[in-house]
Short mmCIF file of N, CA and C in Angstrom, two decimals:
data_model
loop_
_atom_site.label_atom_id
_atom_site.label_comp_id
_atom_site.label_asym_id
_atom_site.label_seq_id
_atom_site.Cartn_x
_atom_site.Cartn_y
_atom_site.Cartn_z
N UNK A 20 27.60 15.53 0.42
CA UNK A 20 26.80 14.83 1.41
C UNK A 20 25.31 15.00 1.06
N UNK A 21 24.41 13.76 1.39
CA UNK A 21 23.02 13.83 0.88
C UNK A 21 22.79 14.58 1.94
N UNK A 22 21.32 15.43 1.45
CA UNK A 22 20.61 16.08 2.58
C UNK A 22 19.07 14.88 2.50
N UNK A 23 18.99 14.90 3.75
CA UNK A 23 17.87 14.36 4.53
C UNK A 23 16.93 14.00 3.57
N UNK A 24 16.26 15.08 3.21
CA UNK A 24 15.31 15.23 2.25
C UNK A 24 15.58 14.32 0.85
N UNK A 25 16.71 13.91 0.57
CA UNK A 25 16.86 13.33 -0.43
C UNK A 25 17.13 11.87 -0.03
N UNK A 26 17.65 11.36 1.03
CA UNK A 26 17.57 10.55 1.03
C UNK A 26 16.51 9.78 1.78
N UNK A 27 15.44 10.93 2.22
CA UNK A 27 13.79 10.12 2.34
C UNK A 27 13.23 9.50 1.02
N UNK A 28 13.62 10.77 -0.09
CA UNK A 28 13.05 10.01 -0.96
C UNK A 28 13.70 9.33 -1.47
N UNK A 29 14.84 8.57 -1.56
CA UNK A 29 15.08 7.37 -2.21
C UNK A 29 14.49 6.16 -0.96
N UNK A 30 14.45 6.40 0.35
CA UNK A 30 13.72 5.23 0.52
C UNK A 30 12.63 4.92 0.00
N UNK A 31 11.97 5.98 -0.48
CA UNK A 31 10.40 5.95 -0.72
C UNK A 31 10.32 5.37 -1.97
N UNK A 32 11.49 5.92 -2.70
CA UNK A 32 11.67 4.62 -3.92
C UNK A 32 12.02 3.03 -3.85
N UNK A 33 12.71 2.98 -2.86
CA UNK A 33 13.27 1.44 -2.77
C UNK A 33 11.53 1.06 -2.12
N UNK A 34 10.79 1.38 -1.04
CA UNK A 34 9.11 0.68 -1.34
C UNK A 34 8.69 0.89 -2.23
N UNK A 35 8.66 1.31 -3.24
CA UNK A 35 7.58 1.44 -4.35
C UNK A 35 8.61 0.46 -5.18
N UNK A 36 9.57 0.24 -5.48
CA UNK A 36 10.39 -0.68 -6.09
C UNK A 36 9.93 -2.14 -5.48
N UNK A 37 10.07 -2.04 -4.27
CA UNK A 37 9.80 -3.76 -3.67
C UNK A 37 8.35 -3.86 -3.70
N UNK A 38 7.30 -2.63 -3.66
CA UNK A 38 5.76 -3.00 -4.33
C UNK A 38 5.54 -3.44 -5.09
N UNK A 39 6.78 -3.14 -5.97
CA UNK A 39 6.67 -3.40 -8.13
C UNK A 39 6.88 -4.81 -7.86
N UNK A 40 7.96 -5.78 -6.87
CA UNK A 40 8.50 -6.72 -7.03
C UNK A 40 7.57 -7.86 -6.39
N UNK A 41 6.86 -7.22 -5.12
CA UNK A 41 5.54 -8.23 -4.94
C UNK A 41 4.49 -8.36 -5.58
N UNK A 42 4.32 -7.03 -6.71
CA UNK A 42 3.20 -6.85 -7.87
C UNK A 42 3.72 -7.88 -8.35
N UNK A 43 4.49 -7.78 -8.62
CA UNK A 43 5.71 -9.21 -10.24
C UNK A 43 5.44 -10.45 -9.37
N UNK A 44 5.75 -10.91 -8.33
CA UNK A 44 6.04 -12.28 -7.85
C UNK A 44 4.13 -12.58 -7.79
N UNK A 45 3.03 -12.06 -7.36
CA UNK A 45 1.78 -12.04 -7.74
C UNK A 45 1.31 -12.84 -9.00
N UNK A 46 1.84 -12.02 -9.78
CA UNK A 46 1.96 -12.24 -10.84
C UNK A 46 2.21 -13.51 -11.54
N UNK A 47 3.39 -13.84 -11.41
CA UNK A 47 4.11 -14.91 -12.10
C UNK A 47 4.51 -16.23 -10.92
N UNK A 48 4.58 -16.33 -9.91
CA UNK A 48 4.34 -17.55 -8.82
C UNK A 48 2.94 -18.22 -8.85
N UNK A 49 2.92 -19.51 -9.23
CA UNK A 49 1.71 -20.42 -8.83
C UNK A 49 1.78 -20.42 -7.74
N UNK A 50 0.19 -19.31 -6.61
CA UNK A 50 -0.34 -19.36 -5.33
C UNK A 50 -1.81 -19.76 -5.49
N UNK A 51 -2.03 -19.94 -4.32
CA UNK A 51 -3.55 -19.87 -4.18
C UNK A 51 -4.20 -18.42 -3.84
N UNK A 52 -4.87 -18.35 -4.35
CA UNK A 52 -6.10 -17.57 -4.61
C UNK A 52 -6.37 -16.43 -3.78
N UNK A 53 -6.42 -17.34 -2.76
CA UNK A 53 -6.13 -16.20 -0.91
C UNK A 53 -4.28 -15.65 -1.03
N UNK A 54 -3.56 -16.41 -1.30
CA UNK A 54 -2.16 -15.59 -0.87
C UNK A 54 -1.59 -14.50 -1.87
N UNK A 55 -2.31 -15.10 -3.31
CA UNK A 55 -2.18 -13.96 -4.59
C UNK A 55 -2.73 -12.46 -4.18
N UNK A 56 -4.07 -12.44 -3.53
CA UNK A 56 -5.03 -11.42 -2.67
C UNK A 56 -3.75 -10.75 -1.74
N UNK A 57 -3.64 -11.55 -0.96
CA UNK A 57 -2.44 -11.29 0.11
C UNK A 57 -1.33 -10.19 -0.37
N UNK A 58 -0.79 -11.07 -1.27
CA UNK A 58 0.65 -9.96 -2.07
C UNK A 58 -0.21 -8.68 -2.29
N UNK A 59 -1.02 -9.15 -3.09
CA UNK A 59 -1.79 -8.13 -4.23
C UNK A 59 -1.89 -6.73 -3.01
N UNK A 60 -2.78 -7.18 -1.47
CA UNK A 60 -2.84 -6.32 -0.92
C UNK A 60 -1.30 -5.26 0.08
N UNK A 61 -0.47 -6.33 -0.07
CA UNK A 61 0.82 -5.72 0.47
C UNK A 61 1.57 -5.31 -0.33
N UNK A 62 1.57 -5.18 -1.96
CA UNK A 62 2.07 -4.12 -2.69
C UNK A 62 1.49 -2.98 -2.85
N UNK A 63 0.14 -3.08 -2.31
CA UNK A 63 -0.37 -1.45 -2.54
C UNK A 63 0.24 -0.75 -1.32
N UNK A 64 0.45 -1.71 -0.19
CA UNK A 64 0.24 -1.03 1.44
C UNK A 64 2.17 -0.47 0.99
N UNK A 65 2.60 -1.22 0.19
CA UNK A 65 4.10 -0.85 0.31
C UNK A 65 4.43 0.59 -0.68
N UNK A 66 3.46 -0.14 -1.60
CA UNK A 66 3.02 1.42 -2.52
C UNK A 66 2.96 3.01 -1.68
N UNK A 67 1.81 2.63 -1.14
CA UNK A 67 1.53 3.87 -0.29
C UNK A 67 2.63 4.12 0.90
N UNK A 68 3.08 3.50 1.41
CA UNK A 68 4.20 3.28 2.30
C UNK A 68 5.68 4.49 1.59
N UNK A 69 5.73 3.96 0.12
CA UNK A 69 6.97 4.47 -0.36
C UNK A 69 6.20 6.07 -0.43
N UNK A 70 5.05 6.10 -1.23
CA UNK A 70 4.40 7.68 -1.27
C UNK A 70 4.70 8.47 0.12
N UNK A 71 4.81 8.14 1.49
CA UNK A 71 4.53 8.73 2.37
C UNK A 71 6.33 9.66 2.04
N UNK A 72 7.26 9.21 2.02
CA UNK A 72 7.93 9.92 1.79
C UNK A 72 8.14 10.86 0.78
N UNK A 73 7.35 11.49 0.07
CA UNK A 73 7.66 12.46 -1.12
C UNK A 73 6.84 13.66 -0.08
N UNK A 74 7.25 14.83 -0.52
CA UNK A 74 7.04 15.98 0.48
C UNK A 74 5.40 16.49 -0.04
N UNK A 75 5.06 16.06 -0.79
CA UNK A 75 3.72 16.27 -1.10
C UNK A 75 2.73 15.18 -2.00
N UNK A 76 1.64 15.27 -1.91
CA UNK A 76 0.60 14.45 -2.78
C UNK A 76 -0.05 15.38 -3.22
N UNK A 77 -1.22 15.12 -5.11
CA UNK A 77 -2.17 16.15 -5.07
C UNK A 77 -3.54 14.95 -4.57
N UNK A 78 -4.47 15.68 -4.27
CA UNK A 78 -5.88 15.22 -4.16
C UNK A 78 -6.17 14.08 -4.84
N UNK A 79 -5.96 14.32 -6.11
CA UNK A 79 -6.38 13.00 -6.82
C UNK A 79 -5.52 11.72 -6.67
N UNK A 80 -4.43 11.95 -6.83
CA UNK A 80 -3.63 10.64 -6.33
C UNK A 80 -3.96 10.39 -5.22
N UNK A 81 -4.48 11.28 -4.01
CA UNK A 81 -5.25 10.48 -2.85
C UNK A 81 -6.36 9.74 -2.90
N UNK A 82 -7.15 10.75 -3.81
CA UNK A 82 -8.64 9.82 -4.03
C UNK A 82 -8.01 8.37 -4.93
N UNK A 83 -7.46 8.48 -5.62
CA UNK A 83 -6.97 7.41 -6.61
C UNK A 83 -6.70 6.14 -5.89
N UNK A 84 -5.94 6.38 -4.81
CA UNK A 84 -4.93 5.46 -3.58
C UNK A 84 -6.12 5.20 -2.63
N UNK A 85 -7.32 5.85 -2.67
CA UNK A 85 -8.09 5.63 -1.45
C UNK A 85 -9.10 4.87 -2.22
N UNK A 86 -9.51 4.91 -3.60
CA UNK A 86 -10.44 3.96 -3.97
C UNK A 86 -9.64 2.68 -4.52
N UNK A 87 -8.51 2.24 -5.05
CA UNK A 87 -7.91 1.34 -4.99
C UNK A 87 -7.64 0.39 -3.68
N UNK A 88 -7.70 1.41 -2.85
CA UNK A 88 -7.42 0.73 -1.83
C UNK A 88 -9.19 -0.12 -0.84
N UNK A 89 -10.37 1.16 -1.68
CA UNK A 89 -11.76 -0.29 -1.24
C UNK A 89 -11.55 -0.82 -1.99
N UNK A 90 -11.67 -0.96 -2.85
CA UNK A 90 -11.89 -2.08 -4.44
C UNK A 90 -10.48 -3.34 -3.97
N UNK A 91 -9.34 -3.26 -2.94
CA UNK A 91 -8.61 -4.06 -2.42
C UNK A 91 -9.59 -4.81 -1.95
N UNK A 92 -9.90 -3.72 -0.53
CA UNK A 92 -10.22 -4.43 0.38
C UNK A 92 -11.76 -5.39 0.16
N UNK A 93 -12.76 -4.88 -0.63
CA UNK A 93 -13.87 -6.03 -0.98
C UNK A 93 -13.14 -6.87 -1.54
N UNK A 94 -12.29 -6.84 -2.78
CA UNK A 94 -12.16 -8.15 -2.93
C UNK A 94 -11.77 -9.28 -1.97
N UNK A 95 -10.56 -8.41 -0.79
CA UNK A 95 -9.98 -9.73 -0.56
C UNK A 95 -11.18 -10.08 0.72
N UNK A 96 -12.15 -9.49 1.10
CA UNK A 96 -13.39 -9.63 2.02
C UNK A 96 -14.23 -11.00 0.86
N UNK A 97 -14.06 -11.13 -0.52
CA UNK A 97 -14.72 -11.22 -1.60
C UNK A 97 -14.11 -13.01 -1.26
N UNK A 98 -12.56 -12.45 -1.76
CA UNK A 98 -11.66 -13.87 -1.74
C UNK A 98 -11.86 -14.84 -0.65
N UNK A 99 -11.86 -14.00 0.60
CA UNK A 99 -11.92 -14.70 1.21
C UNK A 99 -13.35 -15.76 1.96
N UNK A 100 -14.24 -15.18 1.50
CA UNK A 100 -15.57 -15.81 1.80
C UNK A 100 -16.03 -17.10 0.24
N UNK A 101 -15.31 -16.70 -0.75
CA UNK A 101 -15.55 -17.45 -1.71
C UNK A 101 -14.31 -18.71 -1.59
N UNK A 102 -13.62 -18.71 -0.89
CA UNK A 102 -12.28 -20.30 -1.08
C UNK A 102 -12.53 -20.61 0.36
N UNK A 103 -12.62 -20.41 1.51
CA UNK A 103 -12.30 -20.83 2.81
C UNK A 103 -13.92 -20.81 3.48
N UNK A 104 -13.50 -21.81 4.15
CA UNK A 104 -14.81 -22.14 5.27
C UNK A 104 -14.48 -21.43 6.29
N UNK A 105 -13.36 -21.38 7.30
CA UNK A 105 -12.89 -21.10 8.00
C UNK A 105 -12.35 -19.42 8.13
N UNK A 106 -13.10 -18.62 8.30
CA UNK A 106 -13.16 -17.16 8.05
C UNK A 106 -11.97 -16.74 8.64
N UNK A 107 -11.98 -16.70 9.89
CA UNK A 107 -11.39 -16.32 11.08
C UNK A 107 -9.43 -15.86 10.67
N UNK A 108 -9.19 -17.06 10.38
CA UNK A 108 -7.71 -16.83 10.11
C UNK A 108 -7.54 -16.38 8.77
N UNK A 109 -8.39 -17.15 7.89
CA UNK A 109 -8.05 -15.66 6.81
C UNK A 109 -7.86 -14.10 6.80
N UNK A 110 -9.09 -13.63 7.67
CA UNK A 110 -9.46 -12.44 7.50
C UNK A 110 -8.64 -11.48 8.34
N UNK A 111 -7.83 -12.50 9.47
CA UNK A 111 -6.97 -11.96 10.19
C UNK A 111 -5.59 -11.66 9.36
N UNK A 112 -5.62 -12.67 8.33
CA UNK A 112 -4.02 -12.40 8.26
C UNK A 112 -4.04 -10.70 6.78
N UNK A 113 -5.68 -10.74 6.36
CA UNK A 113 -5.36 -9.32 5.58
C UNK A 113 -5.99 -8.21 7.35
N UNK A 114 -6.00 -8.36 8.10
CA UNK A 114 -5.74 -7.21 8.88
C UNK A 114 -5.04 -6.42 9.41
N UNK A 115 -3.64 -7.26 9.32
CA UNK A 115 -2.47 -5.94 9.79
C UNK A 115 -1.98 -5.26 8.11
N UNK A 116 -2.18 -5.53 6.70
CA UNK A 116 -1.68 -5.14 5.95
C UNK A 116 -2.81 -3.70 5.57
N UNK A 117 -4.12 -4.31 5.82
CA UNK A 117 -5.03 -3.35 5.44
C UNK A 117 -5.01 -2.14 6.71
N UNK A 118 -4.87 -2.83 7.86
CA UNK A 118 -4.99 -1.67 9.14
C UNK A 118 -3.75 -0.38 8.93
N UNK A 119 -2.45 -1.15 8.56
CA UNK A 119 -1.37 -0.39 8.01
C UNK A 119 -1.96 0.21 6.97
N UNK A 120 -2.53 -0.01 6.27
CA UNK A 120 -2.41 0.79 4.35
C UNK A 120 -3.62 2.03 5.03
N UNK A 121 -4.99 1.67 6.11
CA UNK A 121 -5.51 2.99 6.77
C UNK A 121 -4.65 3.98 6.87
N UNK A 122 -3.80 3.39 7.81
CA UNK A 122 -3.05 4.38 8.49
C UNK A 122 -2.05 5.15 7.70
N UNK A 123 -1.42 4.83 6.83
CA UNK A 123 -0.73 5.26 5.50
C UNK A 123 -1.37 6.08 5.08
N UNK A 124 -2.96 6.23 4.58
CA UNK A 124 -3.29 7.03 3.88
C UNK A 124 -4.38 7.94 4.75
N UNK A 125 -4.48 7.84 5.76
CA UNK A 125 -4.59 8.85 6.61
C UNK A 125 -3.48 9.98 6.97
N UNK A 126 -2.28 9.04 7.26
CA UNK A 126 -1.01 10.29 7.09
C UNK A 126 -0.70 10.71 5.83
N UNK A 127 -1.29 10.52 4.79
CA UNK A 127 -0.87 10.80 3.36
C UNK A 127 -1.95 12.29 3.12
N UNK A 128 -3.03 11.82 3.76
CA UNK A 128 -4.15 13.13 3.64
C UNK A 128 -3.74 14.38 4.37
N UNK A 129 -3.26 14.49 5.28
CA UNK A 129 -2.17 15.57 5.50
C UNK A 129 -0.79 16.37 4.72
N UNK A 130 -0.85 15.66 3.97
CA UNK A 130 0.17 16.13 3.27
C UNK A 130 -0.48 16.43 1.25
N UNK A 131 -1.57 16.76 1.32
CA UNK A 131 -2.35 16.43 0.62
C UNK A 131 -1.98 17.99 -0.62
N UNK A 132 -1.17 18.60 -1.37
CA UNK A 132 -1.51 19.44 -2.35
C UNK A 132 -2.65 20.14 -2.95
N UNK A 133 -2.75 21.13 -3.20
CA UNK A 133 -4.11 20.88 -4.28
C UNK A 133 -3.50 21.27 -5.84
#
């Protein structure tokens, strides 16, 4: 029988697996510009999502995950002021992925190694 602990972390693999798979569909699907941004930003949030289950992080993979994660967020602040007139609903629809990926790596800094 699995113990607990092991089978946290295979969920934590199956998100970082379906991160890899919205990295790939990013990738290789003709989108526009804003929805490529979109994926781009919900494979990291799924990224960090799968990390939350491993029983520890060190520092640097936090700092690593926390500056990937501005260099996300200007761009898609970037994307989205450079293709759309209409701010409003863009900027809403990267707010629940980015408000989630905060909160991810705020609970990730708790669990932080050195």
């Amino acid at each position: 029988m699995k113990s607990i602990k092991e089978t946290q972390r295979w969920y934590g693999y199956f998100f970082i697996v379906l991160s890899a798979v919205a990295l790939l569909l990013a990738a290789v699907i003709g989108v526009t510009l804003l929805q490529r941004a979109l994926l781009l930003t919900t494979a990291l949030t799924l990224l960090v999502y799968g990390l939350t289950y491993e029983a520890r992080i060190t520092r640097d993979w936090w700092r690593a995950l926390l500056a990937v994660s501005v260099v996300v967020l200007v761009l898609d602040v970037g994307v989205t002021f450079a293709t759309t007139s209409a701010l409003v609903t863009p900027l809403l629809s990267f707010l629940l992925p980015l408000a989630f990926l905060a909160i991810l790596l705020g609970y990730l800094r708790r669990y932080i190694s050195r």
